[in-house]
Amino acid sequence: MKRTSLVTAAAVAAGLLSAGTASASDWTMTYLPLPPGGSGIAQVAATNGAGSYAGTADGKLVTWTGGTVADHGIPAGYTRVEAADENASGSVLGSAVYYSEGSHYPGKHAFVFENGGFQFLGKVPGYYNSQAHGTNDRGDVVGTVFNDIRYGSTAAFWPSGDREHPVKLDVPPLLTPVDIDQDGTILLNEQYSGTYLWKDGVLRRLVLPEGVRESRGIAIRDGKVLASTPLGDRLWTAFDTSQEVPDNMYTTALNGSGLVTGWVAEPGRPKIPAVWSPGGPVTRLPSPVDAYGIAVGDNGEIAGALQDSGSGTAPVVWRRG
């Protein structure tokens, strides 16, 4: 369904939110504009925390600032881009995708988009592919490097002062980086196992609740860690201290104050966008169709996507008040 159709659906549904979502009345939903001439489908991926957003539309990198959209295209020689993160300065992190002749498996080259252009990150010696996963406000980047993705990848770090000379992280081979905190702490997942924090050469595993053996890190921000477990998602305020996210909420992101977004599922409604703060209830956000939160800024705004089973997604922002 194109954005125009979803807008119509939103207008029709505006007065049809159930009494069970009354807590969402403080929140309003706004559609993010799309580049002209495209399919009408886009995906928001990240925020600078202050009202600007980054994502993709028809495989191209797009950003939203001040209610307008900018289409930055695709770097020459590549087929599409994947947006991964954005920091407070508006530097967008992502990966450009290509296919070598005769190959069915993609190659990738990590980049930052800043000062109006794509700037590819340096390669780790011995590896010709890189994929970006997370950046912090000082511009450090964490990701992976690989040659043939079928045979796995290796964790890598690009320091803000010298992105031309990345280094492999000195961590066990099955650890994959997910995100990086403002102080340089790196969040990693171990395949079929737990979640780890790495900083200055020291590796610590998140302490899980009794009886839980597996977790998957989702995000780290200002010392807080969001991760999923087989018994539900949890928020860690220290590596050995966590609390359950209530209502079986599926989480996707958090900000510096611990505000969490994602979705909850109810009978007949697989994905209802939601937000939660420690100590409070889960709040369902208004939406005319299935939807979910993707990124949450330090200003409290939540970017996400409306889903339509027929044609795709539409990027939106929820604001309180």
PDB file of C-alpha atoms in Angstrom:
ATOM      1  CA  MET A   1       0.000   0.000   0.000  1.00  0.00           C
ATOM      2  CA  LYS A   2       1.422   3.370  -0.965  1.00  0.00           C
ATOM      3  CA  ARG A   3       1.712   6.193   1.530  1.00  0.00           C
ATOM      4  CA  THR A   4      -1.347   8.002   0.176  1.00  0.00           C
ATOM      5  CA  SER A   5      -3.475   4.941   0.894  1.00  0.00           C
ATOM      6  CA  LEU A   6      -2.033   4.630   4.391  1.00  0.00           C
ATOM      7  CA  VAL A   7      -2.751   8.290   5.075  1.00  0.00           C
ATOM      8  CA  THR A   8      -6.377   7.679   4.121  1.00  0.00           C
ATOM      9  CA  ALA A   9      -6.443   4.660   6.405  1.00  0.00           C
ATOM     10  CA  ALA A  10      -5.009   6.763   9.212  1.00  0.00           C
ATOM     11  CA  ALA A  11      -7.721   9.378   8.802  1.00  0.00           C
ATOM     12  CA  VAL A  12     -10.427   6.755   8.874  1.00  0.00           C
ATOM     13  CA  ALA A  13      -8.935   5.038  11.890  1.00  0.00           C
ATOM     14  CA  ALA A  14      -8.200   8.181  13.902  1.00  0.00           C
ATOM     15  CA  GLY A  15     -11.334   7.813  16.017  1.00  0.00           C
ATOM     16  CA  LEU A  16     -11.330   4.035  16.173  1.00  0.00           C
ATOM     17  CA  LEU A  17      -8.611   3.371  18.734  1.00  0.00           C
ATOM     18  CA  SER A  18      -9.950   1.031  21.358  1.00  0.00           C
ATOM     19  CA  ALA A  19     -10.488   2.011  24.965  1.00  0.00           C
ATOM     20  CA  GLY A  20      -7.570  -0.269  25.816  1.00  0.00           C
ATOM     21  CA  THR A  21      -5.181   2.159  24.128  1.00  0.00           C
ATOM     22  CA  ALA A  22      -6.355   5.205  26.075  1.00  0.00           C
ATOM     23  CA  SER A  23      -2.858   5.613  27.497  1.00  0.00           C
ATOM     24  CA  ALA A  24      -1.707   6.415  23.960  1.00  0.00           C
ATOM     25  CA  SER A  25      -3.833   9.580  23.858  1.00  0.00           C
ATOM     26  CA  ASP A  26      -0.791  11.657  24.865  1.00  0.00           C
ATOM     27  CA  TRP A  27       0.999  10.506  21.725  1.00  0.00           C
ATOM     28  CA  THR A  28       0.464  11.599  18.134  1.00  0.00           C
ATOM     29  CA  MET A  29       1.659   9.935  14.947  1.00  0.00           C
ATOM     30  CA  THR A  30       3.088  11.763  11.916  1.00  0.00           C
ATOM     31  CA  TYR A  31       4.068  10.328   8.553  1.00  0.00           C
ATOM     32  CA  LEU A  32       7.575  10.998   7.312  1.00  0.00           C
ATOM     33  CA  PRO A  33       7.542  12.298   3.706  1.00  0.00           C
ATOM     34  CA  LEU A  34       8.924  10.138   0.919  1.00  0.00           C
ATOM     35  CA  PRO A  35      11.140  11.037  -2.044  1.00  0.00           C
ATOM     36  CA  PRO A  36       9.091  11.784  -5.178  1.00  0.00           C
ATOM     37  CA  GLY A  37       8.866   9.237  -7.958  1.00  0.00           C
ATOM     38  CA  GLY A  38       9.561   6.159  -5.858  1.00  0.00           C
ATOM     39  CA  SER A  39       7.518   3.140  -4.900  1.00  0.00           C
ATOM     40  CA  GLY A  40       5.999   4.907  -1.895  1.00  0.00           C
ATOM     41  CA  ILE A  41       7.732   2.538   0.524  1.00  0.00           C
ATOM     42  CA  ALA A  42      10.571   3.471   2.858  1.00  0.00           C
ATOM     43  CA  GLN A  43      12.123   2.288   6.102  1.00  0.00           C
ATOM     44  CA  VAL A  44      13.449   4.508   8.877  1.00  0.00           C
ATOM     45  CA  ALA A  45      16.431   2.985  10.682  1.00  0.00           C
ATOM     46  CA  ALA A  46      17.969   5.526  13.064  1.00  0.00           C
ATOM     47  CA  THR A  47      17.787   8.975  14.633  1.00  0.00           C
ATOM     48  CA  ASN A  48      20.242  11.647  15.733  1.00  0.00           C
ATOM     49  CA  GLY A  49      18.182  11.945  18.911  1.00  0.00           C
ATOM     50  CA  ALA A  50      17.001  15.474  18.160  1.00  0.00           C
ATOM     51  CA  GLY A  51      14.358  15.124  15.461  1.00  0.00           C
ATOM     52  CA  SER A  52      16.344  14.015  12.407  1.00  0.00           C
ATOM     53  CA  TYR A  53      16.146  10.490  10.990  1.00  0.00           C
ATOM     54  CA  ALA A  54      17.900   8.224   8.500  1.00  0.00           C
ATOM     55  CA  GLY A  55      16.767   5.219   6.516  1.00  0.00           C
ATOM     56  CA  THR A  56      16.249   3.911   3.018  1.00  0.00           C
ATOM     57  CA  ALA A  57      13.747   4.229   0.184  1.00  0.00           C
ATOM     58  CA  ASP A  58      13.954   1.962  -2.867  1.00  0.00           C
ATOM     59  CA  GLY A  59      17.477   0.961  -1.863  1.00  0.00           C
ATOM     60  CA  LYS A  60      18.685   4.570  -1.603  1.00  0.00           C
ATOM     61  CA  LEU A  61      19.882   6.390   1.490  1.00  0.00           C
ATOM     62  CA  VAL A  62      17.414   9.019   2.698  1.00  0.00           C
ATOM     63  CA  THR A  63      17.409  11.429   5.631  1.00  0.00           C
ATOM     64  CA  TRP A  64      14.638  13.455   7.214  1.00  0.00           C
ATOM     65  CA  THR A  65      15.315  16.852   8.804  1.00  0.00           C
ATOM     66  CA  GLY A  66      12.825  19.541   9.756  1.00  0.00           C
ATOM     67  CA  GLY A  67       9.937  17.663   8.165  1.00  0.00           C
ATOM     68  CA  THR A  68      11.606  17.353   4.747  1.00  0.00           C
ATOM     69  CA  VAL A  69      13.234  14.358   3.075  1.00  0.00           C
ATOM     70  CA  ALA A  70      16.543  14.266   1.184  1.00  0.00           C
ATOM     71  CA  ASP A  71      17.409  11.489  -1.277  1.00  0.00           C
ATOM     72  CA  HIS A  72      21.149  10.773  -1.262  1.00  0.00           C
ATOM     73  CA  GLY A  73      21.053   7.901  -3.739  1.00  0.00           C
ATOM     74  CA  ILE A  74      23.432   4.939  -3.934  1.00  0.00           C
ATOM     75  CA  PRO A  75      27.232   5.115  -4.303  1.00  0.00           C
ATOM     76  CA  ALA A  76      28.434   4.361  -7.826  1.00  0.00           C
ATOM     77  CA  GLY A  77      29.099   0.664  -8.419  1.00  0.00           C
ATOM     78  CA  TYR A  78      26.732  -0.557  -5.710  1.00  0.00           C
ATOM     79  CA  THR A  79      23.173  -1.908  -5.928  1.00  0.00           C
ATOM     80  CA  ARG A  80      21.651  -0.562  -2.697  1.00  0.00           C
ATOM     81  CA  VAL A  81      22.472   0.717   0.763  1.00  0.00           C
ATOM     82  CA  GLU A  82      21.566  -0.419   4.267  1.00  0.00           C
ATOM     83  CA  ALA A  83      21.264   2.268   6.957  1.00  0.00           C
ATOM     84  CA  ALA A  84      22.451   1.140  10.389  1.00  0.00           C
ATOM     85  CA  ASP A  85      22.798   4.060  12.804  1.00  0.00           C
ATOM     86  CA  GLU A  86      23.065   7.835  13.213  1.00  0.00           C
ATOM     87  CA  ASN A  87      24.831   9.911  15.850  1.00  0.00           C
ATOM     88  CA  ALA A  88      24.128  13.309  17.403  1.00  0.00           C
ATOM     89  CA  SER A  89      26.098  15.169  14.725  1.00  0.00           C
ATOM     90  CA  GLY A  90      23.905  13.646  11.997  1.00  0.00           C
ATOM     91  CA  SER A  91      26.596  11.302  10.668  1.00  0.00           C
ATOM     92  CA  VAL A  92      24.753   8.314   9.183  1.00  0.00           C
ATOM     93  CA  LEU A  93      26.318   4.874   9.342  1.00  0.00           C
ATOM     94  CA  GLY A  94      25.543   2.177   6.812  1.00  0.00           C
ATOM     95  CA  SER A  95      26.765  -0.375   4.310  1.00  0.00           C
ATOM     96  CA  ALA A  96      26.735  -0.300   0.509  1.00  0.00           C
ATOM     97  CA  VAL A  97      25.867  -3.645  -1.089  1.00  0.00           C
ATOM     98  CA  TYR A  98      27.248  -5.130  -4.304  1.00  0.00           C
ATOM     99  CA  TYR A  99      27.355  -8.497  -6.050  1.00  0.00           C
ATOM    100  CA  SER A 100      30.519  -9.760  -7.674  1.00  0.00           C
ATOM    101  CA  GLU A 101      30.106 -11.225 -11.153  1.00  0.00           C
ATOM    102  CA  GLY A 102      28.602 -14.697 -10.929  1.00  0.00           C
ATOM    103  CA  SER A 103      28.059 -14.525  -7.155  1.00  0.00           C
ATOM    104  CA  HIS A 104      24.719 -14.934  -5.405  1.00  0.00           C
ATOM    105  CA  TYR A 105      26.140 -13.711  -2.096  1.00  0.00           C
ATOM    106  CA  PRO A 106      26.455 -10.000  -1.381  1.00  0.00           C
ATOM    107  CA  GLY A 107      29.591  -8.094  -0.645  1.00  0.00           C
ATOM    108  CA  LYS A 108      29.407  -4.975   1.524  1.00  0.00           C
ATOM    109  CA  HIS A 109      31.437  -1.852   2.217  1.00  0.00           C
ATOM    110  CA  ALA A 110      30.789   0.135   5.390  1.00  0.00           C
ATOM    111  CA  PHE A 111      30.419   3.912   5.086  1.00  0.00           C
ATOM    112  CA  VAL A 112      29.530   7.057   6.948  1.00  0.00           C
ATOM    113  CA  PHE A 113      27.450   9.685   5.208  1.00  0.00           C
ATOM    114  CA  GLU A 114      28.484  13.117   6.420  1.00  0.00           C
ATOM    115  CA  ASN A 115      29.187  16.539   4.974  1.00  0.00           C
ATOM    116  CA  GLY A 116      26.929  15.648   2.058  1.00  0.00           C
ATOM    117  CA  GLY A 117      28.823  12.603   0.808  1.00  0.00           C
ATOM    118  CA  PHE A 118      29.535   8.899   1.243  1.00  0.00           C
ATOM    119  CA  GLN A 119      32.854   8.208   2.951  1.00  0.00           C
ATOM    120  CA  PHE A 120      33.884   4.559   2.878  1.00  0.00           C
ATOM    121  CA  LEU A 121      35.611   3.158   5.925  1.00  0.00           C
ATOM    122  CA  GLY A 122      39.081   1.660   5.632  1.00  0.00           C
ATOM    123  CA  LYS A 123      39.525  -2.075   5.204  1.00  0.00           C
ATOM    124  CA  VAL A 124      41.110  -4.467   7.656  1.00  0.00           C
ATOM    125  CA  PRO A 125      44.147  -6.125   6.006  1.00  0.00           C
ATOM    126  CA  GLY A 126      43.181  -9.544   4.678  1.00  0.00           C
ATOM    127  CA  TYR A 127      39.477  -8.686   4.414  1.00  0.00           C
ATOM    128  CA  TYR A 128      37.782  -6.963   1.492  1.00  0.00           C
ATOM    129  CA  ASN A 129      34.225  -6.685   2.870  1.00  0.00           C
ATOM    130  CA  SER A 130      32.914  -4.725   5.843  1.00  0.00           C
ATOM    131  CA  GLN A 131      29.511  -4.212   7.431  1.00  0.00           C
ATOM    132  CA  ALA A 132      28.617  -1.379   9.808  1.00  0.00           C
ATOM    133  CA  HIS A 133      26.563  -2.024  12.952  1.00  0.00           C
ATOM    134  CA  GLY A 134      26.817   0.929  15.334  1.00  0.00           C
ATOM    135  CA  THR A 135      28.349   4.330  16.007  1.00  0.00           C
ATOM    136  CA  ASN A 136      28.512   6.688  18.982  1.00  0.00           C
ATOM    137  CA  ASP A 137      28.417  10.458  19.243  1.00  0.00           C
ATOM    138  CA  ARG A 138      32.191  10.841  19.050  1.00  0.00           C
ATOM    139  CA  GLY A 139      32.205   8.907  15.755  1.00  0.00           C
ATOM    140  CA  ASP A 140      33.638   5.515  16.732  1.00  0.00           C
ATOM    141  CA  VAL A 141      32.266   2.704  14.568  1.00  0.00           C
ATOM    142  CA  VAL A 142      31.879  -0.993  15.258  1.00  0.00           C
ATOM    143  CA  GLY A 143      31.058  -3.666  12.707  1.00  0.00           C
ATOM    144  CA  THR A 144      32.305  -6.814  11.051  1.00  0.00           C
ATOM    145  CA  VAL A 145      34.714  -7.714   8.248  1.00  0.00           C
ATOM    146  CA  PHE A 146      34.599 -10.766   6.014  1.00  0.00           C
ATOM    147  CA  ASN A 147      35.588 -12.202   2.663  1.00  0.00           C
ATOM    148  CA  ASP A 148      32.801 -14.690   1.911  1.00  0.00           C
ATOM    149  CA  ILE A 149      29.825 -14.203   4.221  1.00  0.00           C
ATOM    150  CA  ARG A 150      29.076 -17.928   4.059  1.00  0.00           C
ATOM    151  CA  TYR A 151      32.155 -18.557   6.170  1.00  0.00           C
ATOM    152  CA  GLY A 152      31.462 -16.072   8.921  1.00  0.00           C
ATOM    153  CA  SER A 153      32.793 -12.653   9.870  1.00  0.00           C
ATOM    154  CA  THR A 154      35.161 -11.010  12.340  1.00  0.00           C
ATOM    155  CA  ALA A 155      34.481  -8.137  14.766  1.00  0.00           C
ATOM    156  CA  ALA A 156      36.185  -4.852  13.880  1.00  0.00           C
ATOM    157  CA  PHE A 157      36.509  -1.330  15.258  1.00  0.00           C
ATOM    158  CA  TRP A 158      37.020   1.985  13.448  1.00  0.00           C
ATOM    159  CA  PRO A 159      38.186   4.738  15.877  1.00  0.00           C
ATOM    160  CA  SER A 160      36.760   8.195  15.252  1.00  0.00           C
ATOM    161  CA  GLY A 161      40.184   9.749  14.742  1.00  0.00           C
ATOM    162  CA  ASP A 162      41.382   7.241  12.155  1.00  0.00           C
ATOM    163  CA  ARG A 163      38.651   5.402  10.270  1.00  0.00           C
ATOM    164  CA  GLU A 164      41.147   4.530   7.533  1.00  0.00           C
ATOM    165  CA  HIS A 165      42.927   2.087   9.827  1.00  0.00           C
ATOM    166  CA  PRO A 166      40.427  -0.205  11.563  1.00  0.00           C
ATOM    167  CA  VAL A 167      41.495  -3.005  13.836  1.00  0.00           C
ATOM    168  CA  LYS A 168      40.141  -6.438  14.559  1.00  0.00           C
ATOM    169  CA  LEU A 169      38.714  -6.700  18.047  1.00  0.00           C
ATOM    170  CA  ASP A 170      40.583  -9.060  20.326  1.00  0.00           C
ATOM    171  CA  VAL A 171      37.525 -11.151  21.186  1.00  0.00           C
ATOM    172  CA  PRO A 172      36.625 -14.831  20.634  1.00  0.00           C
ATOM    173  CA  PRO A 173      35.677 -15.627  17.019  1.00  0.00           C
ATOM    174  CA  LEU A 174      31.979 -16.333  17.681  1.00  0.00           C
ATOM    175  CA  LEU A 175      31.316 -12.877  19.140  1.00  0.00           C
ATOM    176  CA  THR A 176      29.532 -10.431  16.814  1.00  0.00           C
ATOM    177  CA  PRO A 177      29.287  -6.695  17.616  1.00  0.00           C
ATOM    178  CA  VAL A 178      25.833  -5.126  17.839  1.00  0.00           C
ATOM    179  CA  ASP A 179      26.302  -1.561  19.077  1.00  0.00           C
ATOM    180  CA  ILE A 180      28.753   0.821  20.745  1.00  0.00           C
ATOM    181  CA  ASP A 181      28.160   3.125  23.721  1.00  0.00           C
ATOM    182  CA  GLN A 182      29.294   6.729  24.131  1.00  0.00           C
ATOM    183  CA  ASP A 183      32.295   5.689  26.236  1.00  0.00           C
ATOM    184  CA  GLY A 184      33.419   3.073  23.711  1.00  0.00           C
ATOM    185  CA  THR A 185      31.890   0.031  25.399  1.00  0.00           C
ATOM    186  CA  ILE A 186      30.987  -2.461  22.687  1.00  0.00           C
ATOM    187  CA  LEU A 187      27.957  -4.743  22.897  1.00  0.00           C
ATOM    188  CA  LEU A 188      28.478  -8.215  21.410  1.00  0.00           C
ATOM    189  CA  ASN A 189      26.498 -11.422  21.012  1.00  0.00           C
ATOM    190  CA  GLU A 190      27.926 -14.907  21.122  1.00  0.00           C
ATOM    191  CA  GLN A 191      26.360 -17.365  18.713  1.00  0.00           C
ATOM    192  CA  TYR A 192      23.756 -19.536  20.520  1.00  0.00           C
ATOM    193  CA  SER A 193      24.877 -18.169  23.875  1.00  0.00           C
ATOM    194  CA  GLY A 194      25.087 -14.914  25.821  1.00  0.00           C
ATOM    195  CA  THR A 195      25.688 -11.177  25.481  1.00  0.00           C
ATOM    196  CA  TYR A 196      28.976  -9.483  26.301  1.00  0.00           C
ATOM    197  CA  LEU A 197      30.406  -6.027  26.979  1.00  0.00           C
ATOM    198  CA  TRP A 198      33.929  -5.194  25.782  1.00  0.00           C
ATOM    199  CA  LYS A 199      35.933  -2.138  26.833  1.00  0.00           C
ATOM    200  CA  ASP A 200      39.683  -1.517  26.920  1.00  0.00           C
ATOM    201  CA  GLY A 201      40.429  -5.182  26.373  1.00  0.00           C
ATOM    202  CA  VAL A 202      38.159  -6.410  29.175  1.00  0.00           C
ATOM    203  CA  LEU A 203      35.266  -8.706  28.253  1.00  0.00           C
ATOM    204  CA  ARG A 204      32.310  -9.206  30.626  1.00  0.00           C
ATOM    205  CA  ARG A 205      29.223 -11.317  30.117  1.00  0.00           C
ATOM    206  CA  LEU A 206      25.801  -9.976  31.078  1.00  0.00           C
ATOM    207  CA  VAL A 207      24.519 -11.806  34.124  1.00  0.00           C
ATOM    208  CA  LEU A 208      21.265 -13.550  33.213  1.00  0.00           C
ATOM    209  CA  PRO A 209      18.347 -14.424  35.489  1.00  0.00           C
ATOM    210  CA  GLU A 210      18.509 -17.799  37.183  1.00  0.00           C
ATOM    211  CA  GLY A 211      17.626 -20.584  34.750  1.00  0.00           C
ATOM    212  CA  VAL A 212      18.257 -18.485  31.613  1.00  0.00           C
ATOM    213  CA  ARG A 213      21.213 -19.508  29.451  1.00  0.00           C
ATOM    214  CA  GLU A 214      20.878 -17.400  26.313  1.00  0.00           C
ATOM    215  CA  SER A 215      20.433 -13.733  25.439  1.00  0.00           C
ATOM    216  CA  ARG A 216      20.667 -11.506  22.381  1.00  0.00           C
ATOM    217  CA  GLY A 217      21.869  -7.946  22.827  1.00  0.00           C
ATOM    218  CA  ILE A 218      19.800  -5.314  21.018  1.00  0.00           C
ATOM    219  CA  ALA A 219      21.253  -1.913  21.981  1.00  0.00           C
ATOM    220  CA  ILE A 220      23.480  -0.107  24.466  1.00  0.00           C
ATOM    221  CA  ARG A 221      23.174   3.520  25.555  1.00  0.00           C
ATOM    222  CA  ASP A 222      24.728   5.410  28.476  1.00  0.00           C
ATOM    223  CA  GLY A 223      25.531   2.217  30.344  1.00  0.00           C
ATOM    224  CA  LYS A 224      22.124   0.623  29.846  1.00  0.00           C
ATOM    225  CA  VAL A 225      21.751  -2.552  27.789  1.00  0.00           C
ATOM    226  CA  LEU A 226      18.648  -3.895  26.093  1.00  0.00           C
ATOM    227  CA  ALA A 227      18.596  -7.612  25.304  1.00  0.00           C
ATOM    228  CA  SER A 228      16.151 -10.418  24.627  1.00  0.00           C
ATOM    229  CA  THR A 229      16.009 -13.785  26.368  1.00  0.00           C
ATOM    230  CA  PRO A 230      13.814 -16.861  25.894  1.00  0.00           C
ATOM    231  CA  LEU A 231      11.742 -15.601  28.852  1.00  0.00           C
ATOM    232  CA  GLY A 232      11.295 -12.081  27.512  1.00  0.00           C
ATOM    233  CA  ASP A 233      13.230  -8.884  26.903  1.00  0.00           C
ATOM    234  CA  ARG A 234      15.145  -7.201  29.725  1.00  0.00           C
ATOM    235  CA  LEU A 235      16.917  -3.915  30.493  1.00  0.00           C
ATOM    236  CA  TRP A 236      20.307  -4.008  32.246  1.00  0.00           C
ATOM    237  CA  THR A 237      21.456  -0.978  34.229  1.00  0.00           C
ATOM    238  CA  ALA A 238      24.738  -2.748  35.031  1.00  0.00           C
ATOM    239  CA  PHE A 239      26.236  -5.954  33.647  1.00  0.00           C
ATOM    240  CA  ASP A 240      24.876  -7.878  36.632  1.00  0.00           C
ATOM    241  CA  THR A 241      21.595  -5.993  37.236  1.00  0.00           C
ATOM    242  CA  SER A 242      18.507  -6.259  35.025  1.00  0.00           C
ATOM    243  CA  GLN A 243      14.742  -5.953  35.055  1.00  0.00           C
ATOM    244  CA  GLU A 244      12.060  -7.488  32.899  1.00  0.00           C
ATOM    245  CA  VAL A 245      10.310  -5.400  30.263  1.00  0.00           C
ATOM    246  CA  PRO A 246       6.618  -5.992  31.074  1.00  0.00           C
ATOM    247  CA  ASP A 247       3.692  -7.154  28.910  1.00  0.00           C
ATOM    248  CA  ASN A 248       5.878  -9.504  26.842  1.00  0.00           C
ATOM    249  CA  MET A 249       6.965  -6.447  24.866  1.00  0.00           C
ATOM    250  CA  TYR A 250       9.305  -7.071  21.938  1.00  0.00           C
ATOM    251  CA  THR A 251      11.951  -4.344  22.054  1.00  0.00           C
ATOM    252  CA  THR A 252      14.074  -2.736  19.355  1.00  0.00           C
ATOM    253  CA  ALA A 253      15.821   0.357  20.782  1.00  0.00           C
ATOM    254  CA  LEU A 254      16.433   2.563  23.826  1.00  0.00           C
ATOM    255  CA  ASN A 255      17.668   6.073  24.548  1.00  0.00           C
ATOM    256  CA  GLY A 256      19.967   7.466  27.212  1.00  0.00           C
ATOM    257  CA  SER A 257      17.242   7.760  29.851  1.00  0.00           C
ATOM    258  CA  GLY A 258      16.147   4.144  29.360  1.00  0.00           C
ATOM    259  CA  LEU A 259      13.052   4.837  27.240  1.00  0.00           C
ATOM    260  CA  VAL A 260      12.401   1.681  25.214  1.00  0.00           C
ATOM    261  CA  THR A 261      10.397   1.124  22.043  1.00  0.00           C
ATOM    262  CA  GLY A 262       9.205  -1.875  20.043  1.00  0.00           C
ATOM    263  CA  TRP A 263       5.810  -3.556  19.922  1.00  0.00           C
ATOM    264  CA  VAL A 264       3.355  -5.801  21.759  1.00  0.00           C
ATOM    265  CA  ALA A 265       1.152  -8.480  20.264  1.00  0.00           C
ATOM    266  CA  GLU A 266      -2.507  -9.092  21.020  1.00  0.00           C
ATOM    267  CA  PRO A 267      -5.110 -11.439  19.523  1.00  0.00           C
ATOM    268  CA  GLY A 268      -5.944 -10.233  16.029  1.00  0.00           C
ATOM    269  CA  ARG A 269      -3.209  -7.597  16.117  1.00  0.00           C
ATOM    270  CA  PRO A 270       0.305  -9.050  15.737  1.00  0.00           C
ATOM    271  CA  LYS A 271       2.192  -5.771  16.182  1.00  0.00           C
ATOM    272  CA  ILE A 272       1.021  -2.767  18.195  1.00  0.00           C
ATOM    273  CA  PRO A 273       3.729  -0.075  18.531  1.00  0.00           C
ATOM    274  CA  ALA A 274       4.698   0.490  22.130  1.00  0.00           C
ATOM    275  CA  VAL A 275       6.935   2.453  24.480  1.00  0.00           C
ATOM    276  CA  TRP A 276       8.101   1.758  28.032  1.00  0.00           C
ATOM    277  CA  SER A 277      10.137   3.482  30.737  1.00  0.00           C
ATOM    278  CA  PRO A 278      11.526   1.635  33.778  1.00  0.00           C
ATOM    279  CA  GLY A 279       9.050   1.699  36.623  1.00  0.00           C
ATOM    280  CA  GLY A 280       6.053   2.457  34.413  1.00  0.00           C
ATOM    281  CA  PRO A 281       3.546   0.535  32.309  1.00  0.00           C
ATOM    282  CA  VAL A 282       3.897  -0.306  28.630  1.00  0.00           C
ATOM    283  CA  THR A 283       2.063   2.286  26.535  1.00  0.00           C
ATOM    284  CA  ARG A 284       0.493   1.344  23.212  1.00  0.00           C
ATOM    285  CA  LEU A 285       1.017   3.968  20.518  1.00  0.00           C
ATOM    286  CA  PRO A 286      -1.687   5.014  18.054  1.00  0.00           C
ATOM    287  CA  SER A 287      -1.563   3.412  14.603  1.00  0.00           C
ATOM    288  CA  PRO A 288      -4.173   2.447  12.009  1.00  0.00           C
ATOM    289  CA  VAL A 289      -2.472  -0.835  11.067  1.00  0.00           C
ATOM    290  CA  ASP A 290       0.193  -3.167  12.441  1.00  0.00           C
ATOM    291  CA  ALA A 291       3.256  -1.119  13.345  1.00  0.00           C
ATOM    292  CA  TYR A 292       6.378  -1.084  15.496  1.00  0.00           C
ATOM    293  CA  GLY A 293       8.937   1.322  16.912  1.00  0.00           C
ATOM    294  CA  ILE A 294      12.443   1.192  15.463  1.00  0.00           C
ATOM    295  CA  ALA A 295      14.459   4.053  16.968  1.00  0.00           C
ATOM    296  CA  VAL A 296      13.998   6.331  19.980  1.00  0.00           C
ATOM    297  CA  GLY A 297      15.753   9.676  20.379  1.00  0.00           C
ATOM    298  CA  ASP A 298      16.995  11.385  23.492  1.00  0.00           C
ATOM    299  CA  ASN A 299      14.249  13.945  22.814  1.00  0.00           C
ATOM    300  CA  GLY A 300      11.701  11.182  23.450  1.00  0.00           C
ATOM    301  CA  GLU A 301      10.502  10.908  19.833  1.00  0.00           C
ATOM    302  CA  ILE A 302      10.017   7.432  18.388  1.00  0.00           C
ATOM    303  CA  ALA A 303      10.506   6.552  14.740  1.00  0.00           C
ATOM    304  CA  GLY A 304       8.935   3.424  13.359  1.00  0.00           C
ATOM    305  CA  ALA A 305       7.038   1.760  10.570  1.00  0.00           C
ATOM    306  CA  LEU A 306       3.457   0.993   9.680  1.00  0.00           C
ATOM    307  CA  GLN A 307       3.038  -2.418   8.102  1.00  0.00           C
ATOM    308  CA  ASP A 308       0.594  -3.410   5.410  1.00  0.00           C
ATOM    309  CA  SER A 309       0.359  -7.047   4.358  1.00  0.00           C
ATOM    310  CA  GLY A 310      -0.238  -6.033   0.768  1.00  0.00           C
ATOM    311  CA  SER A 311       2.586  -3.702  -0.196  1.00  0.00           C
ATOM    312  CA  GLY A 312       5.079  -2.820   2.490  1.00  0.00           C
ATOM    313  CA  THR A 313       5.815  -0.172   5.072  1.00  0.00           C
ATOM    314  CA  ALA A 314       5.510   3.557   5.701  1.00  0.00           C
ATOM    315  CA  PRO A 315       7.897   5.478   8.005  1.00  0.00           C
ATOM    316  CA  VAL A 316       6.321   7.407  10.878  1.00  0.00           C
ATOM    317  CA  VAL A 317       7.226   9.333  14.018  1.00  0.00           C
ATOM    318  CA  TRP A 318       5.375   9.323  17.350  1.00  0.00           C
ATOM    319  CA  ARG A 319       5.643  12.371  19.612  1.00  0.00           C
ATOM    320  CA  ARG A 320       4.231  12.949  23.059  1.00  0.00           C
ATOM    321  CA  GLY A 321       2.129  16.001  23.788  1.00  0.00           C
TER     322      GLY A 321
END
